[in-house]
Short mmCIF file of C-alpha atoms and ligand atoms in Angstrom, two decimals:
data_model
loop_
_atom_site.label_atom_id
_atom_site.label_comp_id
_atom_site.label_asym_id
_atom_site.label_seq_id
_atom_site.Cartn_x
_atom_site.Cartn_y
_atom_site.Cartn_z
CA MET A 9 8.09 20.44 13.89
CA ASN A 10 8.95 20.86 9.85
CA CYS A 11 8.41 18.25 7.66
CA ASN A 12 10.41 17.95 4.33
CA ILE A 13 7.69 16.26 2.15
CA ALA A 14 8.02 14.88 -1.54
CA VAL A 15 4.98 14.67 -3.25
CA ILE A 16 4.03 13.21 -6.66
CA LYS A 17 0.40 13.52 -6.66
CA GLY A 18 1.33 11.32 -10.93
CA ASP A 19 -1.76 10.45 -13.07
CA GLY A 20 -5.81 9.92 -12.77
CA ILE A 21 -7.30 10.78 -9.83
CA GLY A 22 -3.57 11.42 -8.26
CA PRO A 23 -3.52 15.54 -8.46
CA GLU A 24 -7.91 15.55 -6.82
CA VAL A 25 -6.51 12.50 -3.87
CA VAL A 26 -3.32 14.26 -2.61
CA SER A 27 -4.64 16.90 -2.74
CA GLU A 28 -7.45 16.26 -0.39
CA ALA A 29 -4.88 14.89 2.10
CA MET A 30 -2.42 18.37 1.87
CA LYS A 31 -5.60 20.03 2.69
CA VAL A 32 -5.31 17.77 6.00
CA LEU A 33 -2.26 17.56 6.47
CA ASP A 34 -2.26 21.79 6.78
CA ALA A 35 -5.05 21.42 8.84
CA ILE A 36 -3.19 19.47 11.79
CA GLY A 37 -0.74 21.21 11.01
CA ALA A 38 -2.51 24.39 12.35
CA LYS A 39 -3.70 22.78 14.99
CA TYR A 40 -0.72 20.86 16.71
CA GLY A 41 1.60 23.71 15.68
CA HIS A 42 3.52 21.92 12.11
CA THR A 43 4.94 22.32 9.45
CA PHE A 44 4.69 20.58 6.31
CA ASN A 45 6.16 21.73 3.37
CA TYR A 46 5.79 20.49 -0.10
CA GLU A 47 8.03 20.06 -2.97
CA GLN A 48 6.32 18.24 -5.78
CA LEU A 49 7.61 15.89 -8.22
CA LEU A 50 6.78 14.11 -11.60
CA MET A 51 6.59 10.57 -11.60
CA GLY A 52 4.06 7.96 -14.96
CA GLY A 53 2.37 8.81 -17.12
CA CYS A 54 2.37 12.78 -16.47
CA SER A 55 7.04 12.22 -16.39
CA ILE A 56 6.74 10.70 -19.47
CA ASP A 57 4.38 13.85 -20.92
CA VAL A 58 6.86 16.64 -20.19
CA HIS A 59 10.63 13.81 -19.99
CA GLY A 60 9.43 11.18 -21.85
CA VAL A 61 10.28 8.83 -18.76
CA PRO A 62 8.12 7.27 -16.33
CA LEU A 63 11.18 9.33 -13.80
CA THR A 64 14.04 10.93 -13.40
CA ASP A 65 17.15 10.51 -12.08
CA GLU A 66 17.03 14.38 -10.56
CA ALA A 67 13.43 12.95 -9.33
CA VAL A 68 14.38 10.40 -7.05
CA GLU A 69 17.45 13.13 -5.93
CA ARG A 70 14.88 15.78 -4.23
CA ALA A 71 12.71 12.33 -3.41
CA LYS A 72 15.67 11.08 -1.25
CA ALA A 73 16.14 15.09 -0.34
CA ALA A 74 12.91 14.21 1.60
CA ASP A 75 11.58 13.31 5.10
CA ALA A 76 8.40 11.61 2.67
CA VAL A 77 6.95 11.21 -0.08
CA LEU A 78 2.80 11.26 -0.22
CA LEU A 79 1.72 9.64 -4.15
CA GLY A 80 -1.52 9.43 -5.44
CA SER A 81 -1.78 6.79 -8.51
CA ILE A 82 0.49 6.56 -11.20
CA GLY A 83 -0.91 5.19 -14.97
CA GLY A 84 -4.23 5.32 -17.06
CA ASN A 85 -6.50 2.95 -19.23
CA THR A 86 -4.02 0.37 -19.97
CA SER A 87 -5.95 -0.23 -23.42
CA THR A 88 -6.07 3.28 -25.00
CA SER A 89 -3.41 5.74 -23.17
CA PRO A 90 -0.92 6.13 -25.53
CA TRP A 91 2.11 5.26 -22.46
CA TYR A 92 0.86 2.39 -23.32
CA LYS A 93 2.86 1.73 -26.81
CA LEU A 94 5.26 2.39 -25.20
CA PRO A 95 8.39 -0.87 -24.25
CA PRO A 96 7.70 -2.08 -20.59
CA GLU A 97 10.66 -0.19 -19.30
CA LYS A 98 9.24 3.03 -20.05
CA ARG A 99 5.50 3.33 -19.00
CA PRO A 100 4.39 4.59 -16.05
CA GLU A 101 4.57 1.96 -13.80
CA ALA A 102 8.11 1.55 -14.25
CA GLY A 103 8.52 4.96 -12.62
CA LEU A 104 6.75 3.67 -9.30
CA LEU A 105 8.86 0.23 -9.23
CA LYS A 106 12.20 2.29 -9.72
CA ILE A 107 11.78 4.50 -7.18
CA ARG A 108 10.94 1.61 -5.10
CA LYS A 109 14.24 0.08 -5.70
CA GLU A 110 15.80 3.50 -5.81
CA LEU A 111 15.13 4.71 -2.17
CA GLY A 112 15.63 1.08 -0.55
CA LEU A 113 11.62 0.69 0.14
CA PHE A 114 11.48 -2.83 0.19
CA ALA A 115 8.79 -3.54 3.02
CA ASN A 116 4.93 -2.38 1.91
CA LEU A 117 2.72 -2.29 4.38
CA ARG A 118 -1.66 -2.70 3.44
CA PRO A 119 -3.72 -2.17 6.30
CA ALA A 120 -7.25 -3.84 5.46
CA PHE A 121 -9.98 -3.12 7.84
CA LEU A 122 -13.70 -3.32 8.18
CA TYR A 123 -15.29 -0.83 9.08
CA ASN A 124 -18.40 -0.89 10.65
CA GLU A 125 -20.08 2.02 8.78
CA LEU A 126 -19.12 0.16 5.85
CA LYS A 127 -20.02 -3.77 6.62
CA GLY A 128 -23.02 -3.41 3.86
CA ALA A 129 -20.38 -2.84 0.83
CA CYS A 130 -18.30 -5.36 1.86
CA PRO A 131 -19.09 -8.26 -0.96
CA LEU A 132 -18.79 -11.46 1.57
CA LYS A 133 -21.98 -13.19 3.16
CA GLU A 134 -23.53 -11.07 6.47
CA GLU A 135 -22.48 -14.09 9.42
CA ILE A 136 -18.79 -13.44 8.11
CA ALA A 137 -18.37 -9.13 7.70
CA ASP A 138 -20.27 -9.27 10.88
CA LYS A 139 -17.50 -10.80 12.62
CA GLY A 140 -15.47 -8.16 10.90
CA PHE A 141 -11.70 -8.33 10.47
CA ASP A 142 -8.56 -6.23 10.82
CA MET A 143 -5.50 -6.98 9.03
CA MET A 144 -1.94 -5.69 7.75
CA ILE A 145 -0.55 -6.87 4.78
CA MET A 146 3.22 -7.19 4.66
CA ARG A 147 4.66 -7.46 1.33
CA GLU A 148 8.07 -7.16 0.63
CA LEU A 149 8.41 -4.84 -2.56
CA THR A 150 11.86 -4.66 -3.91
CA GLY A 151 12.97 -8.77 -4.99
CA GLY A 152 11.20 -11.56 -6.19
CA LEU A 153 9.78 -12.48 -9.60
CA TYR A 154 9.22 -8.30 -10.07
CA PHE A 155 12.88 -6.71 -9.93
CA GLY A 156 14.39 -10.40 -11.38
CA ALA A 157 16.26 -10.23 -14.63
CA ARG A 158 13.96 -11.07 -17.47
CA GLU A 159 13.49 -11.64 -21.44
CA THR A 160 12.10 -12.89 -24.42
CA LYS A 161 13.18 -14.65 -27.15
CA GLU A 162 13.06 -17.39 -29.50
CA VAL A 163 14.51 -20.57 -28.69
CA ASP A 164 14.29 -22.75 -31.03
CA GLY A 165 12.25 -20.82 -33.30
CA VAL A 166 9.59 -20.75 -30.81
CA MET A 167 9.11 -17.26 -28.58
CA THR A 168 9.95 -18.35 -24.72
CA ALA A 169 9.96 -15.63 -21.80
CA VAL A 170 11.64 -15.75 -18.99
CA ASP A 171 11.46 -14.59 -15.65
CA THR A 172 13.58 -15.03 -12.96
CA LEU A 173 12.33 -15.17 -8.94
CA THR A 174 14.98 -14.88 -6.28
CA TYR A 175 15.03 -13.71 -3.58
CA ASN A 176 18.21 -13.71 -1.06
CA GLU A 177 18.30 -14.44 3.25
CA ASN A 178 19.55 -11.42 4.01
CA GLU A 179 15.63 -9.92 1.60
CA ILE A 180 13.53 -11.98 3.35
CA ARG A 181 14.92 -11.61 7.34
CA ARG A 182 15.04 -7.78 7.21
CA ILE A 183 11.27 -8.13 6.25
CA ALA A 184 10.47 -10.91 8.76
CA ILE A 185 11.89 -9.15 10.98
CA LYS A 186 9.70 -5.65 10.59
CA GLY A 187 6.47 -8.16 10.49
CA PHE A 188 6.92 -9.52 13.50
CA ASP A 189 8.18 -5.70 15.10
CA ILE A 190 4.21 -4.69 13.69
CA ALA A 191 2.78 -7.59 14.91
CA MET A 192 4.29 -6.75 17.91
CA LYS A 193 1.82 -3.93 18.26
CA ARG A 194 -1.29 -5.38 16.97
CA ARG A 195 -2.87 -8.65 17.63
CA LYS A 196 0.35 -10.36 18.08
CA LYS A 197 0.20 -12.61 14.92
CA VAL A 198 2.08 -13.35 11.77
CA THR A 199 0.45 -15.49 9.39
CA SER A 200 3.78 -16.34 6.69
CA VAL A 201 2.72 -16.67 2.83
CA ASP A 202 4.31 -18.60 0.86
CA LYS A 203 4.29 -21.97 -1.91
CA ALA A 204 6.99 -23.48 -0.07
CA ASN A 205 5.32 -27.27 -2.02
CA VAL A 206 6.90 -26.56 -4.99
CA LEU A 207 9.42 -22.75 -5.49
CA ASP A 208 13.42 -23.49 -3.81
CA SER A 209 12.76 -19.39 -2.77
CA SER A 210 9.55 -19.84 -0.70
CA ARG A 211 11.16 -23.21 1.14
CA LEU A 212 14.43 -20.68 2.35
CA TRP A 213 11.79 -17.98 2.35
CA ARG A 214 10.31 -20.33 5.38
CA LYS A 215 13.64 -20.61 6.96
CA ILE A 216 14.37 -17.73 7.47
CA VAL A 217 10.95 -17.17 8.85
CA GLU A 218 11.18 -19.44 11.15
CA GLU A 219 14.79 -18.22 12.77
CA VAL A 220 13.30 -15.05 13.01
CA ALA A 221 10.22 -16.56 15.24
CA LYS A 222 12.26 -17.29 17.81
CA ASP A 223 13.66 -13.56 18.40
CA TYR A 224 9.58 -13.02 19.45
CA PRO A 225 8.46 -15.55 21.47
CA GLU A 226 5.42 -13.37 22.30
CA VAL A 227 3.83 -13.72 18.83
CA THR A 228 2.57 -16.57 16.80
CA TYR A 229 2.97 -18.15 14.02
CA GLU A 230 1.99 -19.79 10.85
CA HIS A 231 3.18 -20.83 7.91
CA MET A 232 -0.11 -20.68 5.06
CA LEU A 233 0.54 -21.81 1.48
CA VAL A 234 -0.61 -19.23 -0.91
CA ASP A 235 -3.56 -20.53 -2.84
CA ASN A 236 -5.06 -21.47 0.67
CA CYS A 237 -4.29 -18.16 1.82
CA ALA A 238 -6.77 -16.55 -0.81
CA MET A 239 -9.48 -19.05 -0.10
CA GLN A 240 -9.49 -18.43 4.00
CA LEU A 241 -9.48 -14.47 2.46
CA VAL A 242 -12.70 -14.95 1.37
CA LYS A 243 -14.01 -17.96 4.29
CA ASP A 244 -12.60 -16.19 7.32
CA PRO A 245 -11.03 -12.99 7.30
CA ALA A 246 -10.77 -13.04 11.20
CA GLN A 247 -8.30 -15.34 11.46
CA PHE A 248 -5.20 -12.50 10.17
CA ASP A 249 -3.08 -10.14 11.90
CA VAL A 250 -0.98 -9.70 9.77
CA VAL A 251 -0.17 -11.58 6.86
CA LEU A 252 3.12 -11.77 5.75
CA THR A 253 4.70 -12.43 2.36
CA GLU A 254 7.20 -12.36 -0.86
CA ASN A 255 6.32 -9.34 -3.74
CA MET A 256 4.16 -11.18 -6.05
CA PHE A 257 1.83 -13.08 -3.86
CA GLY A 258 1.10 -9.79 -1.53
CA ASP A 259 0.19 -7.68 -4.65
CA ILE A 260 -1.95 -10.13 -5.66
CA LEU A 261 -3.66 -10.93 -1.45
CA SER A 262 -3.18 -7.28 -1.40
CA ASP A 263 -6.52 -6.45 -3.94
CA GLU A 264 -8.02 -9.62 -3.05
CA ALA A 265 -7.91 -7.87 1.53
CA SER A 266 -8.90 -4.68 0.03
CA MET A 267 -12.20 -5.41 -1.91
CA ILE A 268 -13.24 -7.81 0.63
CA THR A 269 -13.34 -4.23 2.57
CA GLY A 270 -15.59 -2.91 0.78
CA SER A 271 -14.04 -0.42 -1.38
CA ILE A 272 -10.52 -0.01 -2.50
CA GLY A 273 -10.47 4.03 -1.94
CA MET A 274 -10.35 3.16 0.77
CA LEU A 275 -7.09 1.36 1.75
CA ALA A 276 -4.05 4.12 2.77
CA SER A 277 -0.71 2.23 2.52
CA ALA A 278 3.10 3.18 3.51
CA SER A 279 6.64 1.48 1.89
CA LEU A 280 8.92 1.89 4.60
CA ASN A 281 13.36 0.95 3.96
CA GLU A 282 15.84 0.22 7.47
CA THR A 283 14.89 4.34 8.45
CA LYS A 284 12.55 6.69 9.17
CA PHE A 285 12.08 7.52 5.76
CA GLY A 286 8.96 6.39 3.88
CA MET A 287 6.64 6.62 0.59
CA TYR A 288 2.78 6.51 0.93
CA GLU A 289 0.37 5.58 -0.80
CA PRO A 290 -3.49 5.06 -1.46
CA SER A 291 -3.88 1.09 -2.02
CA GLY A 292 -6.05 2.08 -4.92
CA GLY A 293 -5.71 2.72 -9.30
CA SER A 294 -5.86 5.73 -11.33
CA ALA A 295 -8.60 5.28 -11.81
CA PRO A 296 -8.51 7.11 -15.49
CA ASP A 297 -12.76 6.47 -15.49
CA ILE A 298 -13.40 9.14 -12.78
CA ALA A 299 -10.16 10.80 -13.31
CA GLY A 300 -10.77 15.04 -13.20
CA GLN A 301 -14.85 15.10 -11.88
CA ASN A 302 -14.07 15.52 -8.08
CA LYS A 303 -15.66 11.71 -7.96
CA ALA A 304 -12.67 9.78 -6.22
CA ASN A 305 -12.67 9.39 -2.73
CA PRO A 306 -9.98 10.48 -0.86
CA ILE A 307 -10.03 8.48 2.34
CA ALA A 308 -7.10 6.00 1.14
CA THR A 309 -4.76 9.08 0.93
CA ILE A 310 -6.02 10.75 3.72
CA LEU A 311 -5.57 7.90 6.15
CA SER A 312 -1.99 7.28 3.86
CA ALA A 313 -1.49 10.64 5.15
CA ALA A 314 -1.91 9.72 8.23
CA MET A 315 0.63 6.28 8.00
CA MET A 316 2.53 8.64 7.18
CA LEU A 317 3.00 11.14 11.01
CA ARG A 318 2.51 7.69 12.82
CA TYR A 319 6.27 6.26 10.78
CA THR A 320 8.18 8.64 9.24
CA PHE A 321 7.53 11.47 11.88
CA ASP A 322 6.44 10.14 14.88
CA MET A 323 3.65 11.44 15.62
CA ASP A 324 0.83 9.10 16.99
CA LYS A 325 -1.32 11.97 18.24
CA GLU A 326 -1.95 14.20 15.32
CA ALA A 327 -3.01 10.49 13.37
CA ASP A 328 -4.49 9.45 15.47
CA ALA A 329 -6.39 12.38 14.82
CA ILE A 330 -6.65 12.12 10.49
CA GLU A 331 -7.97 7.51 11.43
CA ALA A 332 -10.69 9.89 14.79
CA ALA A 333 -12.04 12.12 11.76
CA VAL A 334 -12.44 9.54 9.16
CA GLN A 335 -14.65 7.54 11.45
CA GLN A 336 -16.44 10.34 12.48
CA VAL A 337 -17.42 11.41 8.82
CA LEU A 338 -18.31 7.96 7.74
CA VAL A 339 -21.10 7.70 11.67
CA GLU A 340 -22.44 11.41 10.27
CA ASN A 341 -23.02 9.38 6.82
CA TYR A 342 -21.40 10.68 4.48
CA ARG A 343 -19.75 9.42 1.64
CA THR A 344 -18.76 9.15 -2.01
CA CYS A 345 -19.61 7.04 -4.83
CA ASP A 346 -17.91 4.20 -4.02
CA ILE A 347 -19.18 3.43 -1.11
CA VAL A 348 -22.49 5.32 -1.43
CA SER A 349 -26.30 3.56 -0.13
CA GLU A 350 -29.03 4.19 0.88
CA GLY A 351 -29.52 6.60 3.97
CA THR A 352 -26.17 8.26 3.27
CA GLU A 353 -24.67 11.73 2.12
CA LEU A 354 -23.39 12.16 -0.75
CA VAL A 355 -20.23 14.20 -1.47
CA SER A 356 -17.30 15.28 -3.67
CA CYS A 357 -13.57 14.40 -3.65
CA SER A 358 -13.26 18.08 -2.79
CA GLN A 359 -16.30 18.35 0.32
CA MET A 360 -14.76 14.90 1.54
CA GLY A 361 -11.58 16.43 2.46
CA ASP A 362 -13.11 19.55 4.03
CA LEU A 363 -15.50 17.06 6.24
CA ILE A 364 -12.13 15.50 7.21
CA ALA A 365 -10.20 18.96 7.72
CA THR A 366 -12.36 20.53 10.04
CA ARG A 367 -12.66 17.73 12.12
CA VAL A 368 -9.39 16.44 13.03
C1 IPM B 409 0.45 -2.53 -7.15
C2 IPM B 409 0.93 -2.02 -8.14
C3 IPM B 409 2.40 -2.10 -9.04
C4 IPM B 409 2.80 -3.30 -8.42
C5 IPM B 409 1.56 -2.05 -10.07
C6 IPM B 409 1.48 -0.61 -11.09
C7 IPM B 409 3.37 -2.33 -10.97
O1 IPM B 409 -0.37 -3.20 -8.86
O2 IPM B 409 1.12 -1.13 -5.79
O3 IPM B 409 -0.12 -3.59 -6.25
O4 IPM B 409 2.56 -5.04 -8.15
O5 IPM B 409 3.27 -3.47 -7.40
MG1 MG B 410 -1.36 -4.68 -7.08
#
């Protein structure tokens, strides 16, 4: 198969980790007879430096023309980087929000999985970590608070800021359908997370999720309030399979879920639209403190490339091969600095990429 991938390496550790993912993809290509063509695009701080904006319309068009987008990370140190002196709509993050919206990437899949080999890095009590967990946070990505009208103005001499949280039933239905579809391929359980004891948008969310659930009699589902969910994630994460939630709750809960896996350098993500098109990126940030030092953990990006093979290109066995190779290097005790522990061998970002590429 011939695959056209738009590559956005971005800022911070983005370029190093994406290069390792490309290395692994090329190893897959050689083994299974596929060609991966890459077109590099700018987004984030690196685009601001060249074009004065975090994402040009031309880059959006090129991304749309590709089969999928592989993304590293964007943004820098928010207290010291000159990018953060710019108004919010010109900062690196605005590029990310824009590309999600322009590409219609409403469904964000963030798997959080505790590897046996990394149980020691899990910050939870041993008896909780021992049970393990394997969940998929499904976050609505193009609606809600992050895309509503916002404004800061003086009202009667008092500075006042407004952000708007809007969801319509169609936006809720399409993410709920994706959530239940994914649950059907997993352990058939959906936990829909909202704040229906306070918010109207959450009450509509609950109503629509209940309607969608009727079409999936095999899936068990429950509603959970977001504050309770935050607590349950550290108390009993094994209870979760698919966690279905709106944009801001998903942003927060997915960071919490990633933290309990021991390192956010391990977590992949996929952002999908209604078609096979998707944007694939590690869940972690740009880690400016270790950028350019060949120290970053490329596994999250490599696993994101595996998700790309699975969801965009229907290459299940190739995706399995990458996931198995990652597991293999962990079993062989190779670790980047974020997950190194006594008795394991410290390797650099590029060594980790080589190790995985030679095991696919
Ligand atoms: C994420 C990030 C982004 C988000 C920021 C950088 C806009 O936190 O992907 O979770 O909030 O969506
Ligand atoms: Mg976030």
